[in-house]
Coordinates of C-alpha atoms in Angstrom, one line a residue:
Chain P
X1 CA 5.6 18.4 -43.6
X2 CA 2.3 19.1 -41.8
X3 CA 1.9 21.7 -39.1
X4 CA 5.0 23.7 -40.3
X5 CA 3.6 26.8 -38.8
X6 CA 3.5 25.3 -35.3
X7 CA 1.3 23.1 -33.1
X8 CA 0.4 22.5 -29.5
X9 CA 1.8 19.4 -27.7
X10 CA -0.2 18.2 -24.7
X11 CA 1.0 15.8 -21.9
X12 CA -2.3 15.0 -20.3
X13 CA -1.8 13.3 -17.0
X14 CA -4.2 11.8 -14.5
X15 CA -4.3 14.7 -12.1
X16 CA -2.5 17.5 -14.1
X17 CA -1.9 18.5 -17.7
X18 CA 0.8 20.5 -19.5
X19 CA 0.7 22.0 -22.9
X20 CA 3.4 23.6 -25.1
X21 CA 3.1 25.8 -28.1
X22 CA 5.8 24.5 -30.5
X23 CA 6.8 27.2 -33.0
X24 CA 8.3 27.0 -36.5
X25 CA 11.7 26.6 -34.9
X26 CA 10.6 23.4 -33.2
X27 CA 11.0 24.9 -29.7
X28 CA 8.4 25.8 -27.0
X29 CA 7.3 29.4 -27.4
X30 CA 4.6 29.3 -24.7
X31 CA 3.3 26.8 -22.2
X32 CA 0.6 26.2 -19.6
X33 CA 0.0 23.8 -16.8
X34 CA -3.1 23.3 -14.6
X35 CA -4.8 20.6 -12.6
X36 CA -7.3 19.6 -15.2
X37 CA -6.1 16.0 -15.4
X38 CA -8.3 13.3 -16.8
X39 CA -9.9 12.4 -13.5
X40 CA -11.1 16.0 -13.1
X41 CA -12.9 16.2 -16.4
X42 CA -16.5 15.1 -16.3
X43 CA -17.6 12.4 -18.8
X44 CA -18.5 14.0 -22.1
X45 CA -16.8 17.3 -21.6
X46 CA -13.3 16.5 -22.9
X47 CA -13.9 18.6 -26.1
X48 CA -14.4 21.7 -23.9
X49 CA -11.3 20.8 -21.9
X50 CA -9.4 20.8 -25.2
X51 CA -10.9 24.1 -26.2
X52 CA -9.6 25.7 -23.0
X53 CA -6.0 24.9 -24.1
X54 CA -6.6 26.5 -27.5
X55 CA -8.1 29.6 -25.8
X56 CA -4.8 29.9 -23.9
X57 CA -2.2 29.0 -26.5
X58 CA -4.0 29.8 -29.8
X59 CA -6.1 27.9 -32.3
X60 CA -3.4 25.6 -33.6
X61 CA -3.3 21.9 -34.5
X62 CA -2.8 19.6 -31.4
X63 CA -0.8 16.5 -30.6
X64 CA -2.0 14.8 -27.4
X65 CA -0.2 12.2 -25.3
X66 CA -1.2 10.5 -22.0
X67 CA -4.7 10.2 -20.7
X68 CA -6.4 12.0 -23.6
X69 CA -6.2 8.6 -25.3
X70 CA -7.5 6.5 -22.4
X71 CA -11.0 5.2 -22.0
X72 CA -11.7 8.2 -19.7
X73 CA -10.1 10.6 -22.2
X74 CA -11.1 12.3 -25.5
X75 CA -11.0 9.4 -28.0
X76 CA -9.6 6.0 -27.1
X77 CA -6.2 5.3 -28.6
X78 CA -5.5 1.6 -27.8
X79 CA -2.2 0.5 -26.3
X80 CA 0.4 -0.7 -28.8
X81 CA 2.5 -3.7 -27.7
X82 CA 6.2 -3.3 -26.9
X83 CA 8.8 -3.6 -28.4
X84 CA 8.1 -0.4 -30.2
X85 CA 9.7 2.8 -31.4
X86 CA 8.6 6.3 -32.6
X87 CA 7.6 4.9 -36.0
X88 CA 4.9 2.7 -34.5
X89 CA 3.6 5.5 -32.4
X90 CA 3.2 7.6 -35.5
X91 CA 1.5 4.8 -37.4
X92 CA -0.9 4.3 -34.4
X93 CA -2.0 8.0 -34.1
X94 CA -5.7 8.3 -33.7
X95 CA -7.2 11.5 -35.2
X96 CA -9.8 13.3 -33.1
X97 CA -10.2 16.1 -35.6
X98 CA -9.2 15.6 -39.3
X99 CA -5.7 17.0 -39.7
X100 CA -6.1 19.1 -36.6
X101 CA -5.8 16.9 -33.5
X102 CA -4.0 13.6 -33.2
X103 CA -3.8 11.4 -30.1
X104 CA -0.7 9.3 -29.4
X105 CA -1.4 5.7 -28.4
X106 CA -0.1 4.2 -25.1
X107 CA 2.2 1.2 -24.8
X108 CA 1.5 -2.2 -23.3
X109 CA 3.9 -5.0 -22.2
X110 CA 3.1 -8.5 -21.3
X111 CA 5.0 -11.7 -20.5
X112 CA 4.0 -15.0 -19.0
X113 CA 3.9 -13.6 -15.5
X114 CA 2.7 -10.0 -15.6
X115 CA 1.5 -7.2 -17.7
X116 CA 2.0 -3.4 -17.8
X117 CA 0.8 -0.2 -19.5
X118 CA 2.0 3.3 -19.9
X119 CA 0.6 6.5 -21.4
X120 CA 2.7 9.6 -21.9
X121 CA 6.1 8.4 -20.7
X122 CA 6.7 6.7 -24.1
X123 CA 6.9 10.1 -25.8
X124 CA 9.5 11.4 -23.3
X125 CA 11.6 8.2 -23.5
X126 CA 11.6 7.8 -27.3
X127 CA 12.0 11.6 -27.7
X128 CA 15.1 11.5 -25.5
X129 CA 16.5 8.7 -27.6
X130 CA 15.8 10.6 -30.8
X131 CA 17.4 13.8 -29.4
X132 CA 20.4 11.9 -28.1
X133 CA 19.6 12.7 -24.5
X134 CA 19.9 9.0 -23.7
X135 CA 21.7 6.2 -25.6
X136 CA 20.1 3.7 -27.9
X137 CA 20.5 1.0 -25.3
X138 CA 19.8 1.9 -21.7
X139 CA 17.5 1.6 -18.7
X140 CA 15.3 4.6 -17.9
X141 CA 13.9 5.2 -14.5
X142 CA 10.9 7.5 -14.6
X143 CA 9.7 8.4 -11.1
X144 CA 6.2 9.6 -10.3
X145 CA 2.8 8.6 -9.0
X146 CA 3.3 5.4 -11.1
X147 CA 7.1 5.1 -11.4
X148 CA 8.3 3.3 -14.6
X149 CA 11.5 1.3 -15.2
X150 CA 11.9 1.1 -19.0
X151 CA 14.4 -1.0 -21.0
X152 CA 15.4 0.7 -24.2
X153 CA 17.1 -1.5 -26.8
X154 CA 18.3 -0.3 -30.2
X155 CA 16.3 2.9 -29.6
X156 CA 13.0 1.1 -28.9
X157 CA 11.1 0.4 -25.8
X158 CA 11.4 -3.3 -25.2
X159 CA 10.0 -3.9 -21.7
X160 CA 8.9 -2.0 -18.7
X161 CA 7.5 -2.2 -15.2
X162 CA 5.2 0.2 -13.3
X163 CA 5.6 0.6 -9.5
X164 CA 3.0 2.7 -7.8
X165 CA 5.4 4.3 -5.4
X166 CA 4.1 7.8 -5.4
X167 CA 0.5 6.6 -5.1
X168 CA 1.4 4.2 -2.2
X169 CA 3.0 7.1 -0.3
X170 CA -0.2 9.2 -0.8
X171 CA -2.5 6.3 0.2
X172 CA -0.5 5.8 3.4
X173 CA -0.3 9.5 4.2
X174 CA -4.0 10.2 3.5
X175 CA -5.9 7.2 4.5
X176 CA -3.9 4.7 6.7
X177 CA -3.2 4.1 10.3
X178 CA 0.1 5.9 9.7
X179 CA -1.6 9.1 8.7
X180 CA -1.0 10.8 12.1
X181 CA 2.7 10.3 11.7
X182 CA 2.9 11.6 8.1
X183 CA 1.7 15.2 8.3
X184 CA 5.1 16.8 7.9
X185 CA 6.6 17.3 4.5
X186 CA 9.1 14.7 3.3
X187 CA 12.5 16.0 2.5
X188 CA 15.9 14.7 1.4
X189 CA 18.2 14.3 4.4
X190 CA 19.3 11.8 7.0
X191 CA 15.8 10.3 7.5
X192 CA 15.3 9.9 3.8
X193 CA 18.7 8.2 3.5
X194 CA 17.9 5.9 6.4
X195 CA 14.7 5.0 4.7
X196 CA 16.4 4.3 1.4
X197 CA 18.8 1.9 3.0
X198 CA 16.0 0.1 4.7
X199 CA 14.0 -0.1 1.5
X200 CA 17.0 -1.4 -0.5
X201 CA 17.4 -4.3 1.9
X202 CA 13.8 -5.1 2.8
X203 CA 12.7 -8.6 1.7
X204 CA 9.0 -7.7 1.9
X205 CA 8.3 -3.9 1.8
X206 CA 4.6 -4.1 2.8
X207 CA 5.7 -6.2 5.9
X208 CA 8.0 -3.4 7.1
X209 CA 5.7 -0.4 6.9
X210 CA 3.9 -0.8 10.2
X211 CA 7.2 -0.7 12.0
X212 CA 7.4 3.0 11.3
X213 CA 4.3 3.6 13.5
X214 CA 5.7 1.4 16.2
X215 CA 9.1 3.2 16.1
X216 CA 7.2 6.5 16.6
X217 CA 4.9 5.3 19.4
X218 CA 7.9 3.7 21.2
X219 CA 9.9 6.9 21.0
X220 CA 12.5 5.5 18.7
X221 CA 11.7 7.9 15.8
X222 CA 10.5 11.5 16.0
X223 CA 7.1 12.0 14.4
X224 CA 8.6 14.7 12.2
X225 CA 11.1 12.2 10.6
X226 CA 8.5 9.6 9.6
X227 CA 7.4 11.1 6.3
X228 CA 11.0 11.4 5.0
X229 CA 11.8 7.9 6.2
X230 CA 8.7 6.4 4.5
X231 CA 9.5 8.3 1.3
X232 CA 13.0 7.0 1.3
X233 CA 11.8 3.5 2.2
X234 CA 9.4 3.3 -0.7
X235 CA 11.9 4.8 -3.1
X236 CA 14.5 2.4 -1.9
X237 CA 12.2 -0.6 -2.4
X238 CA 11.3 0.7 -5.8
X239 CA 15.0 1.0 -6.8
X240 CA 15.7 -2.4 -5.4
X241 CA 13.2 -3.9 -7.8
X242 CA 14.2 -1.7 -10.7
X243 CA 17.9 -2.4 -10.6
X244 CA 17.4 -6.2 -10.1
X245 CA 16.0 -6.3 -13.6
X246 CA 18.7 -4.4 -15.4
X247 CA 22.4 -5.1 -16.2
X248 CA 23.0 -1.3 -16.7
X249 CA 25.6 0.2 -14.4
X250 CA 24.3 3.7 -15.3
X251 CA 20.6 4.5 -14.9
X252 CA 19.0 7.4 -16.8
X253 CA 16.6 9.1 -14.5
X254 CA 13.9 11.1 -16.3
X255 CA 11.1 13.3 -15.0
X256 CA 10.7 16.4 -12.9
X257 CA 14.0 17.6 -11.5
X258 CA 12.8 17.4 -7.9
X259 CA 11.9 13.7 -8.3
X260 CA 14.9 12.7 -10.4
X261 CA 17.2 14.1 -7.7
X262 CA 15.6 11.9 -5.0
X263 CA 15.8 8.8 -7.2
X264 CA 19.4 9.6 -8.2
X265 CA 20.3 9.8 -4.5
X266 CA 18.8 6.4 -3.9
X267 CA 20.5 4.9 -6.9
X268 CA 23.9 6.2 -5.8
X269 CA 23.2 4.6 -2.4
X270 CA 22.6 1.3 -4.3
X271 CA 26.0 1.8 -6.0
X272 CA 24.8 2.8 -9.4
X273 CA 25.8 5.8 -11.6
X274 CA 23.0 8.2 -12.7
X275 CA 22.3 10.7 -15.5
X276 CA 19.3 12.9 -14.9
X277 CA 17.2 14.1 -17.8
X278 CA 14.5 16.8 -17.7
X279 CA 11.2 15.1 -18.6
X280 CA 9.8 18.3 -20.1
X281 CA 12.7 18.7 -22.6
X282 CA 12.4 15.0 -23.5
X283 CA 8.6 15.4 -24.1
X284 CA 9.0 18.3 -26.4
X285 CA 11.7 16.5 -28.3
X286 CA 9.4 13.5 -28.7
X287 CA 6.4 15.5 -29.8
X288 CA 8.5 17.3 -32.4
X289 CA 9.8 14.1 -33.9
X290 CA 6.3 12.6 -34.1
X291 CA 4.9 15.8 -35.7
X292 CA 7.8 15.8 -38.2
X293 CA 7.2 12.1 -39.0
X294 CA 3.5 12.5 -39.8
X295 CA 2.8 11.8 -43.5
Chain O
X1 CA -10.3 -14.6 44.2
X2 CA -11.8 -11.3 42.9
X3 CA -14.9 -11.1 40.7
X4 CA -16.0 -14.7 41.7
X5 CA -19.6 -13.7 40.7
X6 CA -18.6 -12.9 37.2
X7 CA -17.2 -10.1 35.1
X8 CA -17.3 -8.6 31.6
X9 CA -14.3 -9.2 29.3
X10 CA -14.0 -6.6 26.4
X11 CA -11.8 -7.0 23.3
X12 CA -11.9 -3.4 22.1
X13 CA -10.7 -3.1 18.5
X14 CA -10.0 -0.2 16.3
X15 CA -13.2 -0.4 14.3
X16 CA -15.2 -2.9 16.4
X17 CA -15.6 -4.2 19.9
X18 CA -16.7 -7.4 21.5
X19 CA -17.8 -8.0 25.1
X20 CA -18.5 -11.2 26.9
X21 CA -20.2 -11.8 30.3
X22 CA -18.1 -14.4 32.0
X23 CA -20.1 -16.3 34.7
X24 CA -19.2 -18.1 37.9
X25 CA -18.4 -21.2 35.8
X26 CA -15.8 -19.1 33.8
X27 CA -17.7 -19.5 30.5
X28 CA -19.4 -16.8 28.4
X29 CA -23.1 -16.5 29.4
X30 CA -23.9 -13.5 27.1
X31 CA -22.1 -11.4 24.5
X32 CA -22.4 -8.4 22.4
X33 CA -20.6 -7.0 19.3
X34 CA -20.9 -3.6 17.6
X35 CA -18.9 -1.1 15.5
X36 CA -18.1 1.2 18.4
X37 CA -14.3 0.7 17.9
X38 CA -11.9 3.2 19.3
X39 CA -11.8 5.4 16.2
X40 CA -15.6 5.8 16.4
X41 CA -15.6 7.1 19.9
X42 CA -15.2 10.9 20.2
X43 CA -12.5 12.2 22.5
X44 CA -13.6 12.4 26.1
X45 CA -16.6 10.1 25.7
X46 CA -15.0 6.7 26.5
X47 CA -16.7 6.4 29.9
X48 CA -20.1 6.6 28.2
X49 CA -19.0 4.0 25.7
X50 CA -18.1 1.7 28.6
X51 CA -21.5 2.3 30.2
X52 CA -23.2 1.2 27.1
X53 CA -21.6 -2.3 27.6
X54 CA -22.8 -2.5 31.2
X55 CA -26.3 -1.4 30.0
X56 CA -26.3 -4.4 27.7
X57 CA -24.5 -7.1 29.8
X58 CA -25.1 -6.0 33.4
X59 CA -23.4 -3.8 36.0
X60 CA -20.4 -6.1 36.5
X61 CA -16.6 -5.6 36.9
X62 CA -14.8 -5.2 33.6
X63 CA -11.5 -6.4 32.2
X64 CA -10.6 -4.6 29.0
X65 CA -8.1 -5.5 26.3
X66 CA -7.1 -3.7 23.1
X67 CA -7.6 -0.1 22.2
X68 CA -9.2 0.8 25.6
X69 CA -5.6 1.1 26.8
X70 CA -4.3 3.1 23.9
X71 CA -3.8 6.9 23.8
X72 CA -7.1 7.3 22.1
X73 CA -8.8 4.9 24.5
X74 CA -10.1 5.1 28.1
X75 CA -6.9 5.3 30.2
X76 CA -3.5 4.8 28.8
X77 CA -2.0 1.4 29.7
X78 CA 1.6 1.6 28.3
X79 CA 3.1 -1.2 26.2
X80 CA 5.2 -3.8 28.1
X81 CA 8.2 -5.1 26.3
X82 CA 8.5 -8.7 25.0
X83 CA 9.5 -11.3 26.1
X84 CA 6.5 -11.5 28.4
X85 CA 3.8 -13.9 29.7
X86 CA 0.5 -13.7 31.5
X87 CA 2.1 -12.8 34.8
X88 CA 3.6 -9.6 33.4
X89 CA 0.2 -8.6 31.9
X90 CA -1.4 -9.1 35.3
X91 CA 1.3 -7.0 37.1
X92 CA 0.8 -4.3 34.4
X93 CA -2.9 -4.0 34.8
X94 CA -4.0 -0.3 34.9
X95 CA -7.1 0.3 37.1
X96 CA -9.7 2.7 35.5
X97 CA -12.1 2.2 38.4
X98 CA -10.9 0.8 41.8
X99 CA -11.6 -2.9 41.9
X100 CA -14.2 -2.5 39.1
X101 CA -12.4 -2.0 35.8
X102 CA -8.9 -3.0 34.8
X103 CA -7.2 -2.4 31.5
X104 CA -4.7 -4.9 30.1
X105 CA -1.5 -3.3 28.7
X106 CA -0.3 -3.9 25.2
X107 CA 3.0 -5.5 24.2
X108 CA 6.0 -4.0 22.4
X109 CA 8.9 -5.5 20.6
X110 CA 12.1 -3.9 19.4
X111 CA 15.4 -5.1 17.9
X112 CA 18.2 -3.2 16.2
X113 CA 16.3 -2.9 12.9
X114 CA 12.6 -2.5 13.7
X115 CA 9.9 -2.1 16.3
X116 CA 6.4 -3.4 16.7
X117 CA 3.4 -3.2 19.0
X118 CA 0.2 -5.1 19.7
X119 CA -3.0 -4.6 21.7
X120 CA -5.5 -7.4 22.3
X121 CA -3.8 -10.3 20.4
X122 CA -1.6 -10.9 23.4
X123 CA -4.6 -12.0 25.5
X124 CA -5.7 -14.4 22.8
X125 CA -2.2 -15.9 22.4
X126 CA -1.3 -16.2 26.0
X127 CA -4.8 -17.5 26.8
X128 CA -4.5 -20.1 24.1
X129 CA -1.1 -21.2 25.7
X130 CA -2.7 -21.3 29.2
X131 CA -5.7 -23.3 27.9
X132 CA -3.5 -25.8 26.0
X133 CA -5.0 -24.7 22.6
X134 CA -1.4 -24.1 21.3
X135 CA 1.9 -25.6 22.6
X136 CA 4.4 -23.7 24.8
X137 CA 6.7 -23.3 21.9
X138 CA 5.1 -22.4 18.5
X139 CA 4.6 -19.6 15.9
X140 CA 1.1 -18.1 15.9
X141 CA -0.2 -16.4 12.7
X142 CA -3.0 -14.0 13.6
X143 CA -4.6 -12.6 10.4
X144 CA -6.6 -9.3 10.3
X145 CA -6.4 -5.6 9.5
X146 CA -3.0 -5.7 11.1
X147 CA -1.9 -9.4 10.8
X148 CA 0.6 -10.6 13.4
X149 CA 3.2 -13.3 13.3
X150 CA 4.1 -14.2 16.9
X151 CA 6.8 -16.3 18.3
X152 CA 5.9 -18.1 21.5
X153 CA 8.7 -19.6 23.6
X154 CA 8.3 -21.4 26.9
X155 CA 4.7 -20.1 27.0
X156 CA 5.7 -16.5 26.6
X157 CA 5.6 -14.0 23.7
X158 CA 9.2 -13.6 22.6
X159 CA 9.0 -11.7 19.3
X160 CA 6.4 -10.6 16.8
X161 CA 5.9 -8.7 13.5
X162 CA 2.8 -6.8 12.3
X163 CA 2.0 -6.8 8.6
X164 CA -0.8 -4.4 7.5
X165 CA -2.3 -6.9 5.0
X166 CA -6.0 -6.3 5.7
X167 CA -5.5 -2.5 5.8
X168 CA -3.5 -2.6 2.5
X169 CA -6.3 -4.4 0.8
X170 CA -8.8 -1.9 2.0
X171 CA -6.6 1.1 1.0
X172 CA -6.2 -0.3 -2.5
X173 CA -9.9 -1.2 -2.8
X174 CA -11.2 2.1 -1.6
X175 CA -8.8 4.8 -2.6
X176 CA -6.4 3.6 -5.3
X177 CA -6.2 3.5 -9.1
X178 CA -7.2 -0.1 -8.8
X179 CA -10.5 0.7 -7.1
X180 CA -12.5 0.3 -10.3
X181 CA -11.3 -3.3 -10.5
X182 CA -11.9 -4.2 -6.9
X183 CA -15.7 -3.7 -6.5
X184 CA -16.6 -7.5 -6.4
X185 CA -16.3 -9.5 -3.2
X186 CA -13.1 -11.4 -2.8
X187 CA -13.6 -15.2 -2.3
X188 CA -11.5 -18.3 -1.9
X189 CA -11.1 -20.1 -5.3
X190 CA -8.9 -20.3 -8.3
X191 CA -8.1 -16.6 -8.5
X192 CA -7.3 -16.5 -4.8
X193 CA -5.0 -19.5 -5.2
X194 CA -3.3 -17.9 -8.2
X195 CA -2.8 -14.7 -6.2
X196 CA -1.3 -16.7 -3.3
X197 CA 1.2 -18.3 -5.6
X198 CA 2.2 -14.9 -7.0
X199 CA 2.5 -13.4 -3.6
X200 CA 4.6 -16.3 -2.2
X201 CA 7.2 -15.8 -5.0
X202 CA 7.1 -12.0 -5.4
X203 CA 10.4 -10.4 -4.6
X204 CA 8.9 -6.9 -4.1
X205 CA 5.1 -7.0 -3.5
X206 CA 4.4 -3.3 -3.9
X207 CA 6.2 -3.6 -7.3
X208 CA 3.7 -6.2 -8.6
X209 CA 0.4 -4.7 -7.6
X210 CA 0.0 -2.4 -10.6
X211 CA 0.2 -5.4 -12.9
X212 CA -3.3 -6.4 -11.8
X213 CA -4.7 -3.2 -13.4
X214 CA -2.7 -3.8 -16.6
X215 CA -3.9 -7.5 -16.8
X216 CA -7.5 -6.3 -16.6
X217 CA -7.2 -3.5 -19.1
X218 CA -5.4 -5.8 -21.5
X219 CA -8.1 -8.4 -21.2
X220 CA -5.9 -11.0 -19.5
X221 CA -7.8 -11.1 -16.3
X222 CA -11.6 -10.6 -15.8
X223 CA -12.5 -7.6 -13.7
X224 CA -14.5 -9.9 -11.4
X225 CA -11.3 -12.0 -10.6
X226 CA -9.2 -9.0 -9.5
X227 CA -10.4 -8.8 -5.9
X228 CA -9.8 -12.4 -5.1
X229 CA -6.4 -12.4 -6.9
X230 CA -5.3 -9.3 -5.0
X231 CA -6.5 -10.8 -1.7
X232 CA -4.5 -14.0 -2.4
X233 CA -1.5 -12.0 -3.5
X234 CA -1.4 -9.9 -0.3
X235 CA -2.0 -13.0 1.9
X236 CA 0.7 -14.9 0.0
X237 CA 3.2 -12.0 0.4
X238 CA 2.3 -11.9 4.1
X239 CA 2.8 -15.6 4.5
X240 CA 6.2 -15.4 2.6
X241 CA 7.5 -13.0 5.2
X242 CA 5.9 -14.8 8.2
X243 CA 7.3 -18.2 7.4
X244 CA 10.8 -16.9 6.5
X245 CA 11.2 -15.9 10.2
X246 CA 10.2 -19.2 11.8
X247 CA 11.6 -22.7 11.9
X248 CA 8.1 -24.1 12.8
X249 CA 6.8 -26.6 10.3
X250 CA 3.3 -26.3 11.8
X251 CA 1.8 -22.8 12.1
X252 CA -1.0 -22.1 14.6
X253 CA -3.5 -19.8 12.8
X254 CA -5.7 -17.9 15.3
X255 CA -8.6 -15.5 14.7
X256 CA -12.0 -15.4 13.1
X257 CA -12.7 -18.7 11.4
X258 CA -13.2 -17.0 8.0
X259 CA -9.8 -15.4 8.0
X260 CA -7.9 -18.4 9.5
X261 CA -9.3 -20.6 6.7
X262 CA -7.8 -18.2 4.0
X263 CA -4.4 -18.1 5.7
X264 CA -4.4 -21.8 6.3
X265 CA -5.0 -22.4 2.6
X266 CA -2.1 -20.0 1.8
X267 CA 0.2 -21.8 4.3
X268 CA -0.6 -25.2 2.8
X269 CA 0.3 -23.8 -0.6
X270 CA 3.6 -22.8 1.0
X271 CA 4.1 -26.4 2.2
X272 CA 3.3 -25.8 5.9
X273 CA 1.0 -27.7 8.2
X274 CA -1.7 -25.6 10.0
X275 CA -3.8 -25.8 13.1
X276 CA -6.7 -23.3 13.3
X277 CA -7.7 -21.8 16.6
X278 CA -10.9 -19.8 17.2
X279 CA -9.7 -16.3 18.5
X280 CA -12.9 -15.8 20.5
X281 CA -12.3 -19.0 22.5
X282 CA -8.7 -18.0 23.1
X283 CA -9.6 -14.5 24.2
X284 CA -12.1 -15.8 26.8
X285 CA -9.5 -18.3 28.1
X286 CA -7.0 -15.4 28.4
X287 CA -9.4 -13.1 30.2
X288 CA -10.4 -15.8 32.6
X289 CA -6.7 -16.6 33.5
X290 CA -5.9 -12.9 34.0
X291 CA -9.0 -12.4 36.3
X292 CA -8.1 -15.5 38.3
X293 CA -4.5 -14.3 38.7
X294 CA -5.5 -10.8 40.1
X295 CA -4.4 -10.5 43.7

């Protein structure tokens, strides 16, 4: 197999990036994380941004997932349509340097009504399937700036939906009429739970957001509770949509432990069982399988 | 009656303000509009901002509605609880200058689940009732940055809901991952209508917004159509919530003619009849009734 002496696996996000040096034993020997996400890298300077990683982790071959393959990344790796499994990702690799740097394509989904795209989560999800962290048939909830609800059938991604829950929270906190009520940090607690319940039952979530400002101005909600309530409300609305589209009683929640804990709490409130999976572990598992499958 | 020789009526918004010189005949003789909304006026300089209006329209008594009575306005005029009519607004006037400048209070609404507030629309709505522009019992849709759906019963405001539709559009256009697709001007046409239909049937509007980006990136929607589609989608979702809470077959749509036309189109798509009312005419009618009722 190629790269038997090790390689660097990169999960290149929009605002952050993480890289892992994978050794001969197929485990992470070193890692780095910084805020050099795709939006922070000026046009034309992606090769330098790649070199920074090798300066830190060594001059190894690289396997890159996420925004490295987007139109604002290093080299475009077009979306491959779902349903799809690891084999299609390997076939679709785009080589940025001969035998030295491969970019994993993203995944698209489309039906008569809507369309969707992902870049990066597919490596975690299919890696988790390959490593037995999730079953061959399940629904994965992947919270984040752009939360994903992903249907896995026979070990392949068959359909998914993106909900911009994290981004919506940040938009409202930073730029909206509610900003003055959202300066405190959101945390898990009674206000978060109250928000979850409101979000789970809201018929039109956008229509209920302004009420938070009114509750504060009328003295019915302390200003300090508003961020946690809004966080819970948006997560609850997200979960409401996600579980409406799956028959699974157990949801597999994958990502950073802090976020999976919040979503697991909301899913329990909605009467579902949850299994939390560390997204980092799943990513490394996926990158290793892809590297091992390269011909 | 007071102010028989005329007065200035001001509708002080968040980002803009409009003022009308009302003459002895109770009609507008002169008017001004500029972008000196409440957020553009530094703390402590509201008196100067008031003087600017008298410099333009003459040194007359003033009746002020909207943000002039907010905590970031001239003098705080606390919200009065619905249900309420013109008589309560007159009783609740807060005098900023003895016999020379009165501020109209806002209106609050609260039930077990949610709360709401308005400042300014109440003058238009109760003015329209008093002038016979809308019936004593009806539902008024008032589109804008913060759209309002207002239940009028026996000529009084009994309940209302604010939906931050205009603000949501601006947040998404200016600050979100969708920004690059939203540079064109939104307009009424096929894409708007398609968006309205999608919004009217969306079970979770926040959950469907990201699909617009995916549709564009996958070549299923021209970039130039995205703003009109999103505009229609948000208006459709707004209308879906608004009509779910009223038994009225005919909706009275009040505000700027450009916006009332968009909402009337969406309401017709939802199978409702509409009557459009010019918000400016309604505001002047309301201000005149309040001035005439002062003791």
